[in-house]
Coordinates of C-alpha atoms in Angstrom, one line a residue:
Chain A
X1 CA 0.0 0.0 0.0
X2 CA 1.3 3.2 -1.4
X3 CA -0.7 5.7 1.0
X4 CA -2.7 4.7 4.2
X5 CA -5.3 7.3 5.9
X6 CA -6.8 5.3 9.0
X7 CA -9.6 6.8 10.8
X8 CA -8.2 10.4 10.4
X9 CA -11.1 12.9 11.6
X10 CA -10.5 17.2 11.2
X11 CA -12.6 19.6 12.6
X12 CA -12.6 23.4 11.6
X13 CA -14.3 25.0 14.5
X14 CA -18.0 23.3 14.5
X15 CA -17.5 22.7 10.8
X16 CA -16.9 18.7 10.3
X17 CA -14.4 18.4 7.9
X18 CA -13.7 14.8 8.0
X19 CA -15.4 12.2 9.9
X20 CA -13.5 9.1 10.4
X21 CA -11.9 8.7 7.4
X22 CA -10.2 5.3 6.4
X23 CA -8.7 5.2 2.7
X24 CA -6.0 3.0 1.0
X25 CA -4.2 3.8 -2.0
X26 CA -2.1 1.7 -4.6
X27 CA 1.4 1.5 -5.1
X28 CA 1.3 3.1 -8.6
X29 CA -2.2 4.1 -8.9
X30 CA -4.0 7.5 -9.9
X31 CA -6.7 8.3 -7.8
X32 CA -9.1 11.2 -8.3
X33 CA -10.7 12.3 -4.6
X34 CA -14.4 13.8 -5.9
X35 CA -17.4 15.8 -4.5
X36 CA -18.6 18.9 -4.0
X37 CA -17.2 21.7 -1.9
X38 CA -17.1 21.1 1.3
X39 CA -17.3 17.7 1.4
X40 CA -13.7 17.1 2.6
X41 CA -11.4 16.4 -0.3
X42 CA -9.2 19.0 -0.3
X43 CA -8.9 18.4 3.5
X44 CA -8.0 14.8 3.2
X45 CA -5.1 15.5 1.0
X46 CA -4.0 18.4 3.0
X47 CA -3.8 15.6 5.4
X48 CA -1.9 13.3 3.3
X49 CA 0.7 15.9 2.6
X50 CA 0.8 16.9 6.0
X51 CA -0.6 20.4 5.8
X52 CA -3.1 19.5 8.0
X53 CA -3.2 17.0 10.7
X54 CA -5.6 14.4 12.3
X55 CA -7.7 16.0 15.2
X56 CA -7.0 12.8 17.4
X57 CA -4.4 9.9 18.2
X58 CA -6.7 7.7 16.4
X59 CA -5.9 9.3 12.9
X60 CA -2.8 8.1 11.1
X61 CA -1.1 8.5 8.0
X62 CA 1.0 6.3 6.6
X63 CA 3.8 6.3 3.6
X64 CA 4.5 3.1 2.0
X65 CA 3.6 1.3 5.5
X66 CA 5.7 3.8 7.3
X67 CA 3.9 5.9 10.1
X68 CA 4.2 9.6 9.2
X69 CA 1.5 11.3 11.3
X70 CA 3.7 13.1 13.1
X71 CA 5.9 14.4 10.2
X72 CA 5.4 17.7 9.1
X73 CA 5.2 18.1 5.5
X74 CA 9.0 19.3 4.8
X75 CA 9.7 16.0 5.7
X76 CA 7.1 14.1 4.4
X77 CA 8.7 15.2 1.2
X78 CA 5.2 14.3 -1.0
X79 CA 5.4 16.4 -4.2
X80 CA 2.5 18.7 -3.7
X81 CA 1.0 20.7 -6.7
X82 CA -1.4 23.6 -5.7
X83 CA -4.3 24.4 -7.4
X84 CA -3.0 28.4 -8.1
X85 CA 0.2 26.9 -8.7
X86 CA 1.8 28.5 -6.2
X87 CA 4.6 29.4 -8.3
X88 CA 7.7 31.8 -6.8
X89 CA 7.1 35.3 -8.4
X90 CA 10.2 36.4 -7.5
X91 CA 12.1 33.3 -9.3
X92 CA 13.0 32.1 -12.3
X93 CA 10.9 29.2 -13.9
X94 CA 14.5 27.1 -13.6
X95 CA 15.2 28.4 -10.0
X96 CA 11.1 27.4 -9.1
X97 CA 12.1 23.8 -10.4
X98 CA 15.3 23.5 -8.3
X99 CA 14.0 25.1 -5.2
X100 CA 13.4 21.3 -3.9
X101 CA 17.2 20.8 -4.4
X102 CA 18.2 24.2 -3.3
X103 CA 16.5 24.0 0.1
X104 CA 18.2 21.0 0.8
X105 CA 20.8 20.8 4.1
X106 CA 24.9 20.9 2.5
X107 CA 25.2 17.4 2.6
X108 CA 22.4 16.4 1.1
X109 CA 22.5 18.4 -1.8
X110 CA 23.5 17.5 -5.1
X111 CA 26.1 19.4 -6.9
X112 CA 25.5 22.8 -8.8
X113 CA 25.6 21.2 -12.3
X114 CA 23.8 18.4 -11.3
X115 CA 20.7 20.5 -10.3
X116 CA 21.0 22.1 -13.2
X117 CA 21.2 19.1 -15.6
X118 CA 18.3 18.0 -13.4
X119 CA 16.2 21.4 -14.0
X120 CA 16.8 20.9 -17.5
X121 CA 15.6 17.6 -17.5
X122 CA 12.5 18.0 -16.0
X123 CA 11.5 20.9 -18.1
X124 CA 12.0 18.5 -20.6
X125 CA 9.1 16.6 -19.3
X126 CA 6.6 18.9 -18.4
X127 CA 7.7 20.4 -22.2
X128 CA 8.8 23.8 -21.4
X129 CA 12.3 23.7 -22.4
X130 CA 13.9 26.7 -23.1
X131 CA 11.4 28.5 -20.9
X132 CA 13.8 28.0 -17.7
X133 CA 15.3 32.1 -18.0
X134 CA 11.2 32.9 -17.5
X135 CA 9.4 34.4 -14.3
X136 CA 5.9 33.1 -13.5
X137 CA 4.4 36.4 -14.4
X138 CA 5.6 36.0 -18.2
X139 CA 4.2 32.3 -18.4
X140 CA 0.6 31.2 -19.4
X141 CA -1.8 29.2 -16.8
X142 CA -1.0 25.7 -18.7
X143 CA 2.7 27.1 -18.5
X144 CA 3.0 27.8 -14.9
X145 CA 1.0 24.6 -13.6
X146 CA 3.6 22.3 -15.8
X147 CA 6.4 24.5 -13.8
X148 CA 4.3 23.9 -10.4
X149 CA 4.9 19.7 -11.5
X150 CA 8.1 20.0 -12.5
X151 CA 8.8 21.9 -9.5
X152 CA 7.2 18.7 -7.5
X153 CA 8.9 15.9 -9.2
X154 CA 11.8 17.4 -8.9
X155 CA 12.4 16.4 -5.1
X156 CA 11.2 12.7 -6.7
X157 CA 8.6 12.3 -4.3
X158 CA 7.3 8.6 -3.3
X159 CA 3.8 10.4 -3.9
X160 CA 2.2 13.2 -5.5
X161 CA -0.8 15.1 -4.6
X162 CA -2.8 17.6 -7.0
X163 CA -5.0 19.7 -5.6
X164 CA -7.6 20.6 -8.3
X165 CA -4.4 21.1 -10.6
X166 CA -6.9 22.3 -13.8
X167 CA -9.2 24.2 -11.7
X168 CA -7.9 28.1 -12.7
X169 CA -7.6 26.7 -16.5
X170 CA -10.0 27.4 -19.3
X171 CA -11.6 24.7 -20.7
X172 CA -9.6 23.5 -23.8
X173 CA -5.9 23.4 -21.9
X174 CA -7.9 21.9 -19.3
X175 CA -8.3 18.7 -21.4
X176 CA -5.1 18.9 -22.9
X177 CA -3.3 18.9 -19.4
X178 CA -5.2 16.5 -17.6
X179 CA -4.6 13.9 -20.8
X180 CA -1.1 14.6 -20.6
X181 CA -1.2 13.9 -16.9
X182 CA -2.5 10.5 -17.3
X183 CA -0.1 10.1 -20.0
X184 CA 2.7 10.9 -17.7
X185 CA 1.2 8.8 -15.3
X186 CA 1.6 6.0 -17.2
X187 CA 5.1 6.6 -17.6
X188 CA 6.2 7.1 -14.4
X189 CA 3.5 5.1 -12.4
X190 CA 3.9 7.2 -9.3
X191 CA 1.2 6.8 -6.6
X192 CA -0.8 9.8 -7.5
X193 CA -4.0 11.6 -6.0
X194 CA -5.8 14.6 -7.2
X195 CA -8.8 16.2 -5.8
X196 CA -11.7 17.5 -8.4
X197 CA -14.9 18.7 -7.9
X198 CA -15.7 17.5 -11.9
X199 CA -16.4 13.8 -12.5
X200 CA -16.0 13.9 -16.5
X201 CA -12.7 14.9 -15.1
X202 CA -12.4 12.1 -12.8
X203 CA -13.8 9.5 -14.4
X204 CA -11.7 10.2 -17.4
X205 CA -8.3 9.6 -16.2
X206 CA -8.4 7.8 -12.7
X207 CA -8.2 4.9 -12.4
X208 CA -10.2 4.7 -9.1
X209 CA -12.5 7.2 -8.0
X210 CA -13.0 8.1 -4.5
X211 CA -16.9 10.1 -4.2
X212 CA -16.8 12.2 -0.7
X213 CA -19.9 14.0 1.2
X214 CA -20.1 15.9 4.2
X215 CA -16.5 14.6 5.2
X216 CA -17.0 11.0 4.4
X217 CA -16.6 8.4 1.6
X218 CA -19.3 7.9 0.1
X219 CA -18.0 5.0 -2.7
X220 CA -14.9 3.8 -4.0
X221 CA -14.6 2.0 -7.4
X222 CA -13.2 2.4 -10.9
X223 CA -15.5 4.9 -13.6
X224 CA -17.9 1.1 -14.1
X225 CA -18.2 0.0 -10.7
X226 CA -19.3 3.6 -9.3
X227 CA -21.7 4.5 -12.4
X228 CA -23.0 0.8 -12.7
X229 CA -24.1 0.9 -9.1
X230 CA -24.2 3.9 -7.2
X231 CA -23.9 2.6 -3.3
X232 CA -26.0 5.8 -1.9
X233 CA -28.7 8.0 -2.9
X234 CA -25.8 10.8 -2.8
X235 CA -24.0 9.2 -5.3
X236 CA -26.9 8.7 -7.9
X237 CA -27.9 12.4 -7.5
X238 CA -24.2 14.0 -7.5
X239 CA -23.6 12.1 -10.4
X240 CA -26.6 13.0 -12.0
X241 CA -27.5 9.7 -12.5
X242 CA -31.0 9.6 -11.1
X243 CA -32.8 9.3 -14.7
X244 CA -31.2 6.0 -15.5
X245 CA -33.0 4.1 -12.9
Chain B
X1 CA -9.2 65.4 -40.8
X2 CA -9.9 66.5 -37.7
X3 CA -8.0 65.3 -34.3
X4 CA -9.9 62.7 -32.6
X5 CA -9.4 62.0 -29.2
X6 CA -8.9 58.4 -28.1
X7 CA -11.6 56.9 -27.0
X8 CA -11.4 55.7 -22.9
X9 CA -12.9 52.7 -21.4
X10 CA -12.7 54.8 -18.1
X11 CA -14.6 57.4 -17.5
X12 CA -13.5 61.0 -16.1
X13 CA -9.3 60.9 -17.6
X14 CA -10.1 64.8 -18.2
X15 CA -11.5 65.4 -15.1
X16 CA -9.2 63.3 -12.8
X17 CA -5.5 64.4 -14.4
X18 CA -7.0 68.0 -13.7
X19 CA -7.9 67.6 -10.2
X20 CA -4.6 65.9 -9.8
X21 CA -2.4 68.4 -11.1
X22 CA -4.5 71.3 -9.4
X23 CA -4.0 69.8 -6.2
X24 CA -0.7 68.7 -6.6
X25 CA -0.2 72.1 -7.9
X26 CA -1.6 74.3 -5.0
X27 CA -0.6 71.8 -1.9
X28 CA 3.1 70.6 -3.1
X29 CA 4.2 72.7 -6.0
X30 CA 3.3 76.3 -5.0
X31 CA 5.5 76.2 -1.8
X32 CA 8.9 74.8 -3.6
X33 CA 7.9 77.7 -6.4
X34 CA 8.2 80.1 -2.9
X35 CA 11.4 78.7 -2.0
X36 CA 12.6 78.9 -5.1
X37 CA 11.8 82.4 -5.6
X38 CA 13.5 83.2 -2.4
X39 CA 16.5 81.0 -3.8
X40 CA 16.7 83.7 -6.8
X41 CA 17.4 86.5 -5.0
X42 CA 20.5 85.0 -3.1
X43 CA 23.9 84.8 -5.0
X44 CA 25.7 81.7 -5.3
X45 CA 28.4 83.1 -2.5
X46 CA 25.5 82.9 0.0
X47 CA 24.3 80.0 -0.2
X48 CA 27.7 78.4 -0.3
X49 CA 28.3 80.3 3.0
X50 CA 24.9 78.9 4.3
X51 CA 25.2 75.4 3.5
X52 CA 28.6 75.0 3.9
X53 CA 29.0 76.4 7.6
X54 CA 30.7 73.2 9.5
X55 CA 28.1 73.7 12.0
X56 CA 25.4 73.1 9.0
X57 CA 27.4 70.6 8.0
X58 CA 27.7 68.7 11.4
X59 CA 23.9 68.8 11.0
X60 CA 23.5 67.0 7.4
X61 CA 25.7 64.5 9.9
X62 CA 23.4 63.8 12.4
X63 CA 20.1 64.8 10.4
X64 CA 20.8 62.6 7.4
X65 CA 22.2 59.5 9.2
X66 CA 20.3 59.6 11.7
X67 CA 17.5 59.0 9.5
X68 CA 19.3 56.6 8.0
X69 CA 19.8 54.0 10.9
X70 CA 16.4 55.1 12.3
X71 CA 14.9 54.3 9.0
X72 CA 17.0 51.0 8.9
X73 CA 15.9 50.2 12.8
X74 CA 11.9 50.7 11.7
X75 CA 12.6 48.2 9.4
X76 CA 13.3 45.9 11.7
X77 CA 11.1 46.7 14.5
X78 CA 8.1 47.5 11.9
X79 CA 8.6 44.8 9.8
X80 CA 8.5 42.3 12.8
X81 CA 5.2 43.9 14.5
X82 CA 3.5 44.0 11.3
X83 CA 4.4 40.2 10.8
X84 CA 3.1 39.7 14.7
X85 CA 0.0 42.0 13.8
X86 CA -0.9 39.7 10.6
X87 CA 0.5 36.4 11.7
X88 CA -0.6 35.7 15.1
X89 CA -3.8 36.1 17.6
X90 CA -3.0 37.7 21.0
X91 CA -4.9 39.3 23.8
X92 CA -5.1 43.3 22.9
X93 CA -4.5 42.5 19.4
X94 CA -6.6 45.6 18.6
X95 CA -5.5 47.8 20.9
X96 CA -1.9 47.5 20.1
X97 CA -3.0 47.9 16.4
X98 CA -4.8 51.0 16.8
X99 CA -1.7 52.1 19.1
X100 CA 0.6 52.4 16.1
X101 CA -0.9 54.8 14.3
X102 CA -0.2 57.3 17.8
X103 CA 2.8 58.3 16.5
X104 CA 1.0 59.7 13.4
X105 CA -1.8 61.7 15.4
X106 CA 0.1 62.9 18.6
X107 CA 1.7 66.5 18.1
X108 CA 5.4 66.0 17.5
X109 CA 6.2 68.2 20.4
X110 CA 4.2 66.3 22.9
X111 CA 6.2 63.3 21.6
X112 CA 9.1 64.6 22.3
X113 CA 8.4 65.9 25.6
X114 CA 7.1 62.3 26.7
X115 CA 10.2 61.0 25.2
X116 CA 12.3 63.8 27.1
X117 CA 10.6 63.0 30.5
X118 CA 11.2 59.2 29.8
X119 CA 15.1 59.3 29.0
X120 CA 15.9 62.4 30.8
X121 CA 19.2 61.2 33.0
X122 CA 16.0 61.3 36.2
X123 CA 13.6 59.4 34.3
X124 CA 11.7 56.3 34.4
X125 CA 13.9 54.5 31.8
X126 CA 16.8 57.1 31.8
X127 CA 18.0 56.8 35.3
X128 CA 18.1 52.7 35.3
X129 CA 19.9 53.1 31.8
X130 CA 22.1 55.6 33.1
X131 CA 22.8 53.7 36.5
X132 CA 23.2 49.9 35.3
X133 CA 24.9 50.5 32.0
X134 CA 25.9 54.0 32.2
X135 CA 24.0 54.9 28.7
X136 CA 22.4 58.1 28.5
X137 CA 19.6 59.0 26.3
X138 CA 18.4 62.2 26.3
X139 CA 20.5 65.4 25.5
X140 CA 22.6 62.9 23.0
X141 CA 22.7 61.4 19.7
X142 CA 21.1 58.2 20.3
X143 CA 17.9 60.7 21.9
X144 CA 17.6 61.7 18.6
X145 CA 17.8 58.7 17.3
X146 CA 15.2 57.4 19.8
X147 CA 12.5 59.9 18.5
X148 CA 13.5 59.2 15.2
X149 CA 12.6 55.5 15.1
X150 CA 9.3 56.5 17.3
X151 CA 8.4 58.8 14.6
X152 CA 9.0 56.5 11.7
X153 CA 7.9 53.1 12.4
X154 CA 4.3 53.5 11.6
X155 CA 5.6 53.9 8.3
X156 CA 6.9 50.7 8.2
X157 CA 4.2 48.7 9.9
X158 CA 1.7 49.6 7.5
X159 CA 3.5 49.3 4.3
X160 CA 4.0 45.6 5.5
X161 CA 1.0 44.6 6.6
X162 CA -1.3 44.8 4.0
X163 CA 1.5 42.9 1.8
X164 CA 2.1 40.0 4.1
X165 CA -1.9 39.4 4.6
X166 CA -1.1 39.1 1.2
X167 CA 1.5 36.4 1.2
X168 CA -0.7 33.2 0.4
X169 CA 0.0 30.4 2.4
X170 CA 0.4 28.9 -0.7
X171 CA 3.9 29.9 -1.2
X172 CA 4.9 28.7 2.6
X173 CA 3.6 25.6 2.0
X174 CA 4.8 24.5 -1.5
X175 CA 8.2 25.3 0.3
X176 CA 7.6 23.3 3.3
X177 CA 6.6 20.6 0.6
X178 CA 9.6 20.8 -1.4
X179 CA 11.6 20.2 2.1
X180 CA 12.2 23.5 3.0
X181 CA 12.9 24.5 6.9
X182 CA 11.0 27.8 8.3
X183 CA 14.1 29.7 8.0
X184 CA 14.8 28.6 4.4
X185 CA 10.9 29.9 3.7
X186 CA 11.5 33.0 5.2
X187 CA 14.7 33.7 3.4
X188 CA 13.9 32.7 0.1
X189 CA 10.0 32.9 -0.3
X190 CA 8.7 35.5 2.5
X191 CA 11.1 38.3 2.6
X192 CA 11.7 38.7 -1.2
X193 CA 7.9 39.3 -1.1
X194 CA 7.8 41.6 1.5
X195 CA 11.4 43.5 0.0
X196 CA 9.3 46.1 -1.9
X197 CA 7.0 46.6 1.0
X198 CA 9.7 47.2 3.0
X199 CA 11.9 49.7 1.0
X200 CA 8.8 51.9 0.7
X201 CA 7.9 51.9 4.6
X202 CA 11.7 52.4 5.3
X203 CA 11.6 55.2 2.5
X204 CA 8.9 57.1 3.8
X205 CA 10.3 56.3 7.3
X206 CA 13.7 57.9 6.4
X207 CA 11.7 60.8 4.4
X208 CA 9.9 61.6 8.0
X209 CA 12.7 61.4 9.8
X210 CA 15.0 63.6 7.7
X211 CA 12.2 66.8 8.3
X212 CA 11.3 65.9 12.0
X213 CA 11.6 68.9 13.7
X214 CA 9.2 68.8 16.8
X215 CA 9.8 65.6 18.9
X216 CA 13.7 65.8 18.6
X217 CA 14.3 69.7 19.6
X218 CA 13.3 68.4 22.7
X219 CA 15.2 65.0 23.6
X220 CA 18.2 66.6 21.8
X221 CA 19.1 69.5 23.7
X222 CA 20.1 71.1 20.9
X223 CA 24.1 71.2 21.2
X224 CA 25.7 72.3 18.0
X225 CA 28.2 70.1 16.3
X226 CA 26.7 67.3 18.4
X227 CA 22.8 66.7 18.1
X228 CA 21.6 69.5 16.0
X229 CA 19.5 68.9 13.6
X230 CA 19.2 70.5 10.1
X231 CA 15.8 71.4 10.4
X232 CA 16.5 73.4 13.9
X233 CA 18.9 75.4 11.9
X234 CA 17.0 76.4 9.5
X235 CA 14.3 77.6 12.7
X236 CA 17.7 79.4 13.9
X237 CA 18.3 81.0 10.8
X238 CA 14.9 82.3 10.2
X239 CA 15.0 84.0 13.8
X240 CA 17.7 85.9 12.7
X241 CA 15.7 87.2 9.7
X242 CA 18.4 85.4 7.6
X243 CA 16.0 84.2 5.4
X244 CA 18.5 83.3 2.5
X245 CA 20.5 81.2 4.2
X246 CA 17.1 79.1 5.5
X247 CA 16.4 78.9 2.2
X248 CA 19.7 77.9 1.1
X249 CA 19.7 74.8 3.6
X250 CA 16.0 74.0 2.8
X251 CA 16.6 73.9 -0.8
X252 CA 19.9 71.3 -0.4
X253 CA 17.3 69.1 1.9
X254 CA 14.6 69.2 -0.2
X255 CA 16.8 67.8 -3.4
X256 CA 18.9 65.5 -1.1
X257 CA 15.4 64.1 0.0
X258 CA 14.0 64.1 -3.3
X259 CA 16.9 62.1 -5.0
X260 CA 17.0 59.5 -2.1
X261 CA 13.4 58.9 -2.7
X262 CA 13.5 59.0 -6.9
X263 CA 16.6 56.4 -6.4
X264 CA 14.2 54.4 -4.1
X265 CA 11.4 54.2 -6.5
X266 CA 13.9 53.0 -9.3
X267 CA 14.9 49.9 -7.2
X268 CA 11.5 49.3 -6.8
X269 CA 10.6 49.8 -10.5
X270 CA 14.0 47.7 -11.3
X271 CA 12.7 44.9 -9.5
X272 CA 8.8 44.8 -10.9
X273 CA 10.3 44.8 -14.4
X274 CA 12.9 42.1 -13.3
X275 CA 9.9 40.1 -12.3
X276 CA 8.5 40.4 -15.7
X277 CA 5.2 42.4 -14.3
X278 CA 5.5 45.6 -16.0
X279 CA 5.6 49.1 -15.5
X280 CA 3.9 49.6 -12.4
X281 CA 3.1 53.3 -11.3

């Protein structure tokens, strides 16, 4: 198991954000967290990454069957891309990319041209070569959320989190990005989850999908499984799905 | 064909740039145009003698880097109760928010009185300084100094604050994510945002301190060659109807000022168009 939630509930003042939450995810998998706002998705991968943490003992989180509940997220080191990117205005597209390296203590580091070879490489990937002498400002939303990736992978992370990573893109790069995602998924089968509130989204390059309500799972199942037989009547409405029965 | 004028999507350009340059006109301009005039009736010999005079001179000293350290010092102090103001919750929050703006409303002088009373070698905090570490406040450079800063770290505060609300948590925690420690994050993502924020707040801060007149006569005491300040002079001057040579020294402060504050805005513009977001203001 890849990434292990067990019974992780958050409170926000009286707001319930999650309720006793238990979730497993695949070594290698890509798993799309989906519902509406406020239902607790963004919260439980805040979680995850170790943004936010469990409310009570009972809560863990766990890495690759490794406890990390108590690590706080600079050293959980899961690549984390923000929905607003999140880029650093007042660095350089290559300089956002190596910040991962950068930050690292002396002996830990790798060498100067090895960061750099590394930068290069990576904007190889995400396909903005070239683009490395850029600030954020100069770069176009698609642009700036490859950097945000690049920026993530570059610490090679034994998981990576997306929260809504197309949400601040217009429609058409939307679908481009989130097919290239997959794509790259593919490649590089990292455990992967992202958080959506649009199941056409989900259901189009998960390979699980996990439905949330009011801070709890509601169903977990591939595209089939969860349209084929919708567990609650939450389910069947939020996916729209009432007419087919 | 006749000249059209371009067409605005924003109503009132006419009406605004006019208002603008009328007051900017009566309220700023008119009074250097007074000065100036003064300035043409005085020969080059003069005002050499005025601003030139080492006691005028000792003055630009103390006056000019005064302002300078206290400018540097509300930096500091500003720019860490700004970031106490934004970031964390305390008990009299409010109060202590509302409290920095004092220095803004309280007449200079009665600053400088309160400050006078508080240093003074008999004072509440000038007789333990005086007695435990032998420092003394009032009557000496580092008075001056102290009413500087008092003066000018509103200045700071609230250029900062506004910024750093502004800060999304974003950035701190797509560092923390990439592995980065607190201090890494402040170094490399939280103070190059707040950088701008803080030249302005130490500009104005330094622009204050450079013409504060009222709350440093007193704390000073006034001793030439030692904590006289420019401004005092020019007082001195005009009480001995020697109104040339005030406007002499008035004239070199208001274009040392000015050209402090032009260079300040061109680091600021530097670094917006280094950042790739254009021309700014």
């Amino acid at each position: 198991m890849s990434i292990a939630v067990r019974s992780v509930s958050k409170n926000f003042g009286r707001f319930a954000a999650l309720h006793d939450v238990s979730l497993e995810v695949a070594e290698g998998e890509l798993l799309a967290l989906l519902g509406p706002s406020g239902s607790g998705k963004t919260t439980l991968l805040r979680v995850m990454a170790g943004l936010e943490f469990p409310d009570d003992a009972r809560g863990r989180v766990f890495f690759h069957g490794r406890d990390v509940t108590d690590q706080p997220a600079y050293q959980r080191r899961a690549g984390f891309v923000f929905q607003h990117y999140a880029l650093f205005p007042n660095m350089t597209v290559a300089q956002n990319v190596a910040f991962g390296l950068d930050a690292r203590p002396r002996r830990h580091r790798p060498p100067k041209a090895e960061i750099r070879a590394r930068v290069e490489h990576l904007l190889g990937v995400v396909q903005l070569e070239g683009l490395g002498a850029r600030f954020p400002a100069q770069l176009s939303g698609g642009q700036r959320q490859r950097v945000a990736l690049a920026r993530a992978l570059a610490i090679e992370p034994s998981v990576l989190l997306l929260d809504e990573p197309f949400g601040a893109l217009d429609a058409k790069v939307r679908k481009e990005l989130r097919q290239w995602i997959r794509r790259f998924h593919d490649r590089t089968r990292i455990t992967s989850v992202f958080v959506t509130h649009d199941q056409e989204e989900a259901f189009e390059i998960a390979d699980r999908v996990v439905i949330l309500d009011k801070g709890g799972i509601q169903q977990i199942g591939t595209a089939r499984e969860v349209r084929g037989g919708p567990s609650t009547p939450f389910v069947t409405e939020f996916l729209g799905l009432g007419e087919n029965i | 064909m006749r000249f059209r004028r371009p067409r605005r999507a924003l109503p009132g350009f006419e009406l605004a740039l006019a208002a603008t340059l009328l007051w900017a006109g009566v309220l700023v301009a008119l009074p250097f145009l007074g000065l100036a005039g003064k300035m043409a009736t005085v020969t080059w010999e003069q005002v050499w003698a005025s601003i030139a005079d080492p006691r005028v001179v000792a003055s630009y000293r103390i006056s000019f880097g005064l302002a300078l350290v206290a400018a540097l010092l509300d930096v500091l102090f500003g720019g860490m109760l700004a970031w106490a103001l934004v970031r964390y919750h305390f008990p009299g929050k409010r109060l202590v928010d509302a409290l920095v703006d004092l220095p803004f409303a309280l007449p200079t002088a009665v600053a400088g009185l309160a400050l006078t009373a508080l240093y003074a070698p008999t004072g509440l905090l000038g007789k333990p300084l005086n007695d435990l570490f032998g420092i003394q406040v009032a009557y000496t450079p580092l008075g001056v100094l102290v009413a500087l800063v008092f003066v000018g770290f509103p200045f700071t505060v609230r250029a900062v604050q506004p910024v750093l609300a502004d800060v999304s948590a974003d950035l701190e925690e797509a560092a923390a994510c990439l592995g980065a420690t607190r201090g890494y994050v402040f170094r490399r993502v939280v103070l190059p945002a707040l950088f701008p924020a803080l030249l302005t707040g130490g500009a104005l801060a330094f622009g204050r301190a450079v013409g504060e007149f009222g709350s440093v006569v007193f704390i000073s005491g006034n001793l030439p060659f030692r904590t006289e300040i420019t401004p005092l002079l020019i007082i001195v001057k005009l009480e001995q109807f020697d109104y040339a040579g005030a406007a002499s020294i008035g004239s070199l402060m208001i274009l040392v000022s000015l050209a402090i504050l032009l260079a300040v805005r061109a680091i600021e513009e530097r670094q917006r168009r280094r950042l790739g977001l254009g021309e700014g203001i």
